Amino acid sequence: MTRLTTYARGPLFFDVTDTGPEDGTPVVLLHGFPERASCWREVAPLLHAQGLRTYAPDQRGYSPGARPRGRSSYVVSELVADVVALIEAIGGPVHLVGHDWGANVGWSVAARHPELVRSWTAVSVPHPAAFVKAMKTTRQGLHSWYMGLFQVPLVVEGLARWAGGPVDQGLRRTGMSRDEVARFRTEIVEHGALPGALGWYRALPLSRGRGMGGRVRVPTTLVWSTGDSAIVRPGVDWCEQYVDAPYELVVLEDVSHWIPTHAPEPLADAILARIASVA
């Protein structure tokens, strides 16, 4: 077997970190904002130790070869199609895992392409319909205030050039360590990925009804943490309503939003338990 280091969808080329036993069962790991595939660096080895092969792509806007212009290029249906293309390149079906925005995209992949997903583990972010309901009826809107700021062109990009400035400070307030903020500066800001990463948010007004959500019919786990400053509990509790398959909620106490790097062992345990449930 050979390693999958890149794959194409149309004119776009995506970088992939393919590690673990070459004959291992495939697991796709989807990163969130503002991180790249390296956010799985603590989790992936724990999965490899159990015989699993992991594929972690740098997604649209993050891979240098996949940074199209215009916010319409970042609607959820396009992000979903990118993941489908990866699974088809692997030869699917796969076990799917996603954190933050990767979870938002993964929910739609699992709902719309169940034939490609053997199991689904969402990390931090509940089903899109549960999240929207929470936005309308709970304090979720107050916790998601930054989404409005991200809609303004060039503002965040300009602020992010300031090392130690408000963007770095904001990430620290969410629980990121100094080393993790430094990685953000290196892998996102200096790498040129920030405009494309923000495109995911800026395309949200165009994404309604275009590939978002749907009922999930594959075995599902949601891993959420009580220290998450971005996601409030009600949407998490409503998530089960949108899953027509075995479902489990795993709650990690006093862990920040950055579960893959702050709690890799319990996260890996939850992923492995979900995979084992369908083995």
Tab-separated table of C-alpha atoms in Angstrom:
chain	number	residue	atom	x	y	z
A	1	MET	CA	0.000	0.000	0.000
A	2	THR	CA	1.029	3.635	-0.479
A	3	ARG	CA	0.369	6.656	1.659
A	4	LEU	CA	-2.236	9.206	0.621
A	5	THR	CA	-0.491	12.548	0.932
A	6	THR	CA	-2.795	14.547	-1.308
A	7	TYR	CA	-6.060	14.201	-3.185
A	8	ALA	CA	-7.878	16.271	-5.779
A	9	ARG	CA	-11.412	17.517	-6.213
A	10	GLY	CA	-11.762	19.387	-9.469
A	11	PRO	CA	-8.989	21.994	-9.647
A	12	LEU	CA	-8.330	21.867	-5.896
A	13	PHE	CA	-5.634	19.799	-4.198
A	14	PHE	CA	-5.819	18.904	-0.515
A	15	ASP	CA	-2.949	17.877	1.756
A	16	VAL	CA	-3.502	14.770	3.897
A	17	THR	CA	-1.634	13.366	6.891
A	18	ASP	CA	-1.942	9.593	6.472
A	19	THR	CA	-0.452	7.704	9.441
A	20	GLY	CA	-0.825	4.451	11.329
A	21	PRO	CA	-0.776	0.822	10.144
A	22	GLU	CA	-1.104	0.679	6.368
A	23	ASP	CA	-3.550	-2.216	6.650
A	24	GLY	CA	-5.528	-0.533	9.428
A	25	THR	CA	-9.227	0.300	9.335
A	26	PRO	CA	-9.538	3.864	7.984
A	27	VAL	CA	-10.527	6.749	10.249
A	28	VAL	CA	-10.929	10.277	8.838
A	29	LEU	CA	-10.166	13.146	11.248
A	30	LEU	CA	-11.605	16.589	10.400
A	31	HIS	CA	-10.067	19.632	12.088
A	32	GLY	CA	-11.875	22.783	13.116
A	33	PHE	CA	-11.154	26.526	13.268
A	34	PRO	CA	-8.484	27.829	13.551
A	35	GLU	CA	-6.415	24.649	13.351
A	36	ARG	CA	-5.100	22.217	10.766
A	37	ALA	CA	-4.626	18.447	10.691
A	38	SER	CA	-1.918	18.781	13.344
A	39	CYS	CA	-4.613	19.260	15.996
A	40	TRP	CA	-4.940	15.448	15.975
A	41	ARG	CA	-1.276	14.929	16.848
A	42	GLU	CA	-2.084	13.601	20.353
A	43	VAL	CA	-5.135	11.549	19.371
A	44	ALA	CA	-3.908	9.792	16.228
A	45	PRO	CA	-1.143	7.718	17.897
A	46	LEU	CA	-3.670	6.373	20.398
A	47	LEU	CA	-5.826	5.181	17.500
A	48	HIS	CA	-2.812	3.734	15.677
A	49	ALA	CA	-1.990	1.664	18.763
A	50	GLN	CA	-5.338	-0.068	18.297
A	51	GLY	CA	-4.643	-0.912	14.668
A	52	LEU	CA	-6.392	2.026	13.015
A	53	ARG	CA	-5.094	4.078	10.091
A	54	THR	CA	-5.883	7.803	10.258
A	55	TYR	CA	-6.339	10.304	7.450
A	56	ALA	CA	-6.322	13.945	8.574
A	57	PRO	CA	-6.799	16.463	5.742
A	58	ASP	CA	-6.022	20.158	5.725
A	59	GLN	CA	-9.415	21.225	4.500
A	60	ARG	CA	-10.643	23.875	2.071
A	61	GLY	CA	-8.981	27.207	2.701
A	62	TYR	CA	-6.256	25.558	4.771
A	63	SER	CA	-4.445	23.517	2.102
A	64	PRO	CA	-2.402	25.859	-0.136
A	65	GLY	CA	-3.775	24.095	-3.212
A	66	ALA	CA	-7.390	24.509	-2.117
A	67	ARG	CA	-7.967	28.195	-1.453
A	68	PRO	CA	-10.615	29.384	-3.910
A	69	ARG	CA	-11.803	32.981	-3.862
A	70	GLY	CA	-15.270	34.156	-2.923
A	71	ARG	CA	-17.375	33.172	0.080
A	72	SER	CA	-19.715	31.060	-2.056
A	73	SER	CA	-16.789	28.662	-2.489
A	74	TYR	CA	-17.042	27.832	1.228
A	75	VAL	CA	-20.699	26.880	1.584
A	76	VAL	CA	-21.248	23.707	3.614
A	77	SER	CA	-22.246	21.655	0.567
A	78	GLU	CA	-18.780	22.273	-0.913
A	79	LEU	CA	-17.065	21.361	2.363
A	80	VAL	CA	-19.097	18.150	2.515
A	81	ALA	CA	-18.226	17.288	-1.080
A	82	ASP	CA	-14.534	17.710	-0.246
A	83	VAL	CA	-14.804	15.099	2.499
A	84	VAL	CA	-16.767	12.752	0.241
A	85	ALA	CA	-13.979	13.027	-2.340
A	86	LEU	CA	-11.434	12.087	0.328
A	87	ILE	CA	-13.439	9.049	1.433
A	88	GLU	CA	-13.779	7.945	-2.176
A	89	ALA	CA	-10.003	8.340	-2.635
A	90	ILE	CA	-9.482	6.148	0.429
A	91	GLY	CA	-11.940	3.614	-0.919
A	92	GLY	CA	-14.413	4.020	1.984
A	93	PRO	CA	-16.495	3.564	3.982
A	94	VAL	CA	-14.654	5.052	6.969
A	95	HIS	CA	-15.086	5.893	10.614
A	96	LEU	CA	-15.508	9.671	10.746
A	97	VAL	CA	-14.417	12.076	13.502
A	98	GLY	CA	-14.693	15.874	13.487
A	99	HIS	CA	-13.946	18.681	15.922
A	100	ASP	CA	-15.461	22.183	15.915
A	101	TRP	CA	-16.123	23.132	12.262
A	102	GLY	CA	-15.002	19.636	11.334
A	103	ALA	CA	-17.902	18.391	13.449
A	104	ASN	CA	-20.339	20.722	11.710
A	105	VAL	CA	-19.269	19.368	8.337
A	106	GLY	CA	-19.147	15.784	9.601
A	107	TRP	CA	-22.770	15.884	10.758
A	108	SER	CA	-23.820	16.648	7.183
A	109	VAL	CA	-21.521	14.002	5.703
A	110	ALA	CA	-22.990	11.376	8.053
A	111	ALA	CA	-26.554	12.478	7.331
A	112	ARG	CA	-26.287	12.721	3.554
A	113	HIS	CA	-23.811	9.932	2.822
A	114	PRO	CA	-24.454	7.143	5.350
A	115	GLU	CA	-23.113	4.587	2.886
A	116	LEU	CA	-19.652	6.173	3.337
A	117	VAL	CA	-19.673	6.432	7.137
A	118	ARG	CA	-19.422	3.378	9.396
A	119	SER	CA	-19.508	5.430	12.602
A	120	TRP	CA	-19.521	9.107	13.471
A	121	THR	CA	-17.892	10.852	16.453
A	122	ALA	CA	-18.585	14.575	16.760
A	123	VAL	CA	-16.385	16.603	19.095
A	124	SER	CA	-17.648	19.778	20.807
A	125	VAL	CA	-20.297	20.812	18.259
A	126	PRO	CA	-23.816	19.300	18.212
A	127	HIS	CA	-26.022	18.611	15.193
A	128	PRO	CA	-26.590	21.808	13.135
A	129	ALA	CA	-30.339	21.776	13.832
A	130	ALA	CA	-29.720	21.503	17.574
A	131	PHE	CA	-27.194	24.338	17.369
A	132	VAL	CA	-29.610	26.600	15.448
A	133	LYS	CA	-32.356	25.851	17.968
A	134	ALA	CA	-29.981	26.789	20.775
A	135	MET	CA	-29.038	30.010	18.962
A	136	LYS	CA	-32.704	31.018	18.908
A	137	THR	CA	-33.757	29.987	22.407
A	138	THR	CA	-30.729	29.977	24.743
A	139	ARG	CA	-27.547	31.919	25.578
A	140	GLN	CA	-25.809	30.248	22.625
A	141	GLY	CA	-26.067	33.456	20.603
A	142	LEU	CA	-24.082	35.342	23.251
A	143	HIS	CA	-21.370	32.684	23.153
A	144	SER	CA	-21.266	32.858	19.342
A	145	TRP	CA	-20.891	36.648	19.109
A	146	TYR	CA	-17.612	36.271	17.214
A	147	MET	CA	-19.463	34.828	14.204
A	148	GLY	CA	-20.834	38.310	13.534
A	149	LEU	CA	-17.386	39.875	13.772
A	150	PHE	CA	-15.999	37.280	11.366
A	151	GLN	CA	-18.460	38.453	8.690
A	152	VAL	CA	-16.676	41.794	8.352
A	153	PRO	CA	-14.066	41.587	5.570
A	154	LEU	CA	-10.397	42.121	6.456
A	155	VAL	CA	-10.939	43.070	10.112
A	156	VAL	CA	-9.881	39.776	11.677
A	157	GLU	CA	-7.150	39.297	9.089
A	158	GLY	CA	-5.732	42.692	10.052
A	159	LEU	CA	-5.960	42.108	13.795
A	160	ALA	CA	-4.347	38.678	13.443
A	161	ARG	CA	-1.144	40.240	12.066
A	162	TRP	CA	-0.557	41.672	15.538
A	163	ALA	CA	1.285	39.018	17.538
A	164	GLY	CA	-0.053	39.095	21.075
A	165	GLY	CA	-2.981	41.226	19.914
A	166	PRO	CA	-6.737	40.743	20.331
A	167	VAL	CA	-6.960	37.584	18.215
A	168	ASP	CA	-4.230	35.842	20.187
A	169	GLN	CA	-5.757	37.083	23.433
A	170	GLY	CA	-9.175	35.794	22.381
A	171	LEU	CA	-7.792	32.334	21.693
A	172	ARG	CA	-6.083	32.337	25.091
A	173	ARG	CA	-9.408	33.161	26.753
A	174	THR	CA	-10.966	30.078	25.127
A	175	GLY	CA	-8.336	27.908	26.810
A	176	MET	CA	-5.557	27.665	24.230
A	177	SER	CA	-2.070	27.482	25.704
A	178	ARG	CA	0.699	29.865	24.651
A	179	ASP	CA	2.242	27.081	22.582
A	180	GLU	CA	-1.071	26.464	20.834
A	181	VAL	CA	-1.472	30.151	20.021
A	182	ALA	CA	2.072	30.120	18.650
A	183	ARG	CA	1.089	27.160	16.466
A	184	PHE	CA	-1.920	29.181	15.251
A	185	ARG	CA	0.400	32.001	14.249
A	186	THR	CA	2.719	29.616	12.394
A	187	GLU	CA	0.224	27.223	10.806
A	188	ILE	CA	-2.669	29.580	10.086
A	189	VAL	CA	-1.561	33.231	9.948
A	190	GLU	CA	1.929	32.827	8.490
A	191	HIS	CA	0.783	29.882	6.344
A	192	GLY	CA	-1.782	32.142	4.653
A	193	ALA	CA	-4.741	30.022	5.728
A	194	LEU	CA	-6.700	32.590	7.745
A	195	PRO	CA	-8.763	34.181	4.904
A	196	GLY	CA	-9.943	30.777	3.696
A	197	ALA	CA	-10.613	29.618	7.247
A	198	LEU	CA	-12.798	32.684	7.821
A	199	GLY	CA	-14.559	31.902	4.550
A	200	TRP	CA	-16.335	29.015	6.305
A	201	TYR	CA	-18.061	31.524	8.587
A	202	ARG	CA	-18.683	34.084	5.862
A	203	ALA	CA	-20.447	31.491	3.728
A	204	LEU	CA	-22.916	30.548	6.490
A	205	PRO	CA	-25.628	32.965	5.261
A	206	LEU	CA	-25.387	31.215	1.862
A	207	SER	CA	-25.354	27.684	3.299
A	208	ARG	CA	-28.906	27.435	4.602
A	209	GLY	CA	-30.655	24.595	2.834
A	210	ARG	CA	-27.496	23.756	0.890
A	211	GLY	CA	-26.184	20.538	2.383
A	212	MET	CA	-26.457	21.358	6.081
A	213	GLY	CA	-27.709	18.812	8.578
A	214	GLY	CA	-30.336	16.154	7.980
A	215	ARG	CA	-31.215	13.164	10.142
A	216	VAL	CA	-28.276	10.911	10.973
A	217	ARG	CA	-28.714	7.162	10.597
A	218	VAL	CA	-25.231	5.922	11.509
A	219	PRO	CA	-24.015	5.076	15.040
A	220	THR	CA	-23.026	8.377	16.643
A	221	THR	CA	-21.173	9.749	19.651
A	222	LEU	CA	-20.972	13.408	20.696
A	223	VAL	CA	-18.073	14.366	22.974
A	224	TRP	CA	-18.578	17.703	24.751
A	225	SER	CA	-16.737	19.396	27.620
A	226	THR	CA	-18.103	21.480	30.480
A	227	GLY	CA	-15.312	24.047	30.082
A	228	ASP	CA	-16.302	24.830	26.489
A	229	SER	CA	-16.673	28.599	26.104
A	230	ALA	CA	-18.195	28.334	22.622
A	231	ILE	CA	-20.954	25.708	22.989
A	232	VAL	CA	-23.635	25.771	25.723
A	233	ARG	CA	-25.292	22.644	27.111
A	234	PRO	CA	-28.893	22.844	25.767
A	235	GLY	CA	-27.903	22.276	22.129
A	236	VAL	CA	-25.792	19.350	23.257
A	237	ASP	CA	-28.753	17.763	25.043
A	238	TRP	CA	-31.049	18.273	22.041
A	239	CYS	CA	-28.610	16.572	19.684
A	240	GLU	CA	-30.006	13.068	20.220
A	241	GLN	CA	-33.321	14.144	18.662
A	242	TYR	CA	-31.644	14.201	15.235
A	243	VAL	CA	-30.002	10.765	15.352
A	244	ASP	CA	-31.945	7.658	14.289
A	245	ALA	CA	-29.211	5.212	15.339
A	246	PRO	CA	-27.334	4.176	18.484
A	247	TYR	CA	-26.215	7.383	20.182
A	248	GLU	CA	-24.054	8.321	23.151
A	249	LEU	CA	-23.182	11.653	24.759
A	250	VAL	CA	-19.788	11.726	26.487
A	251	VAL	CA	-19.276	14.718	28.797
A	252	LEU	CA	-15.740	15.642	29.861
A	253	GLU	CA	-15.557	17.708	33.037
A	254	ASP	CA	-13.505	20.914	33.193
A	255	VAL	CA	-11.957	20.532	29.736
A	256	SER	CA	-11.813	23.492	27.338
A	257	HIS	CA	-13.188	23.606	23.810
A	258	TRP	CA	-9.870	22.236	22.513
A	259	ILE	CA	-10.597	18.611	23.386
A	260	PRO	CA	-8.237	16.921	20.857
A	261	THR	CA	-5.183	18.559	22.434
A	262	HIS	CA	-6.407	19.020	26.023
A	263	ALA	CA	-8.016	15.604	26.567
A	264	PRO	CA	-6.645	13.247	23.894
A	265	GLU	CA	-6.903	10.067	25.972
A	266	PRO	CA	-10.616	10.293	26.900
A	267	LEU	CA	-11.402	11.470	23.377
A	268	ALA	CA	-9.566	8.498	21.886
A	269	ASP	CA	-11.429	6.208	24.293
A	270	ALA	CA	-14.759	7.585	23.074
A	271	ILE	CA	-13.766	7.219	19.414
A	272	LEU	CA	-12.555	3.653	19.972
A	273	ALA	CA	-15.731	2.708	21.851
A	274	ARG	CA	-17.894	3.981	19.002
A	275	ILE	CA	-15.783	2.147	16.426
A	276	ALA	CA	-15.913	-1.047	18.480
A	277	SER	CA	-19.696	-0.806	18.626
A	278	VAL	CA	-19.916	-1.421	14.880
A	279	ALA	CA	-16.814	-3.581	14.381
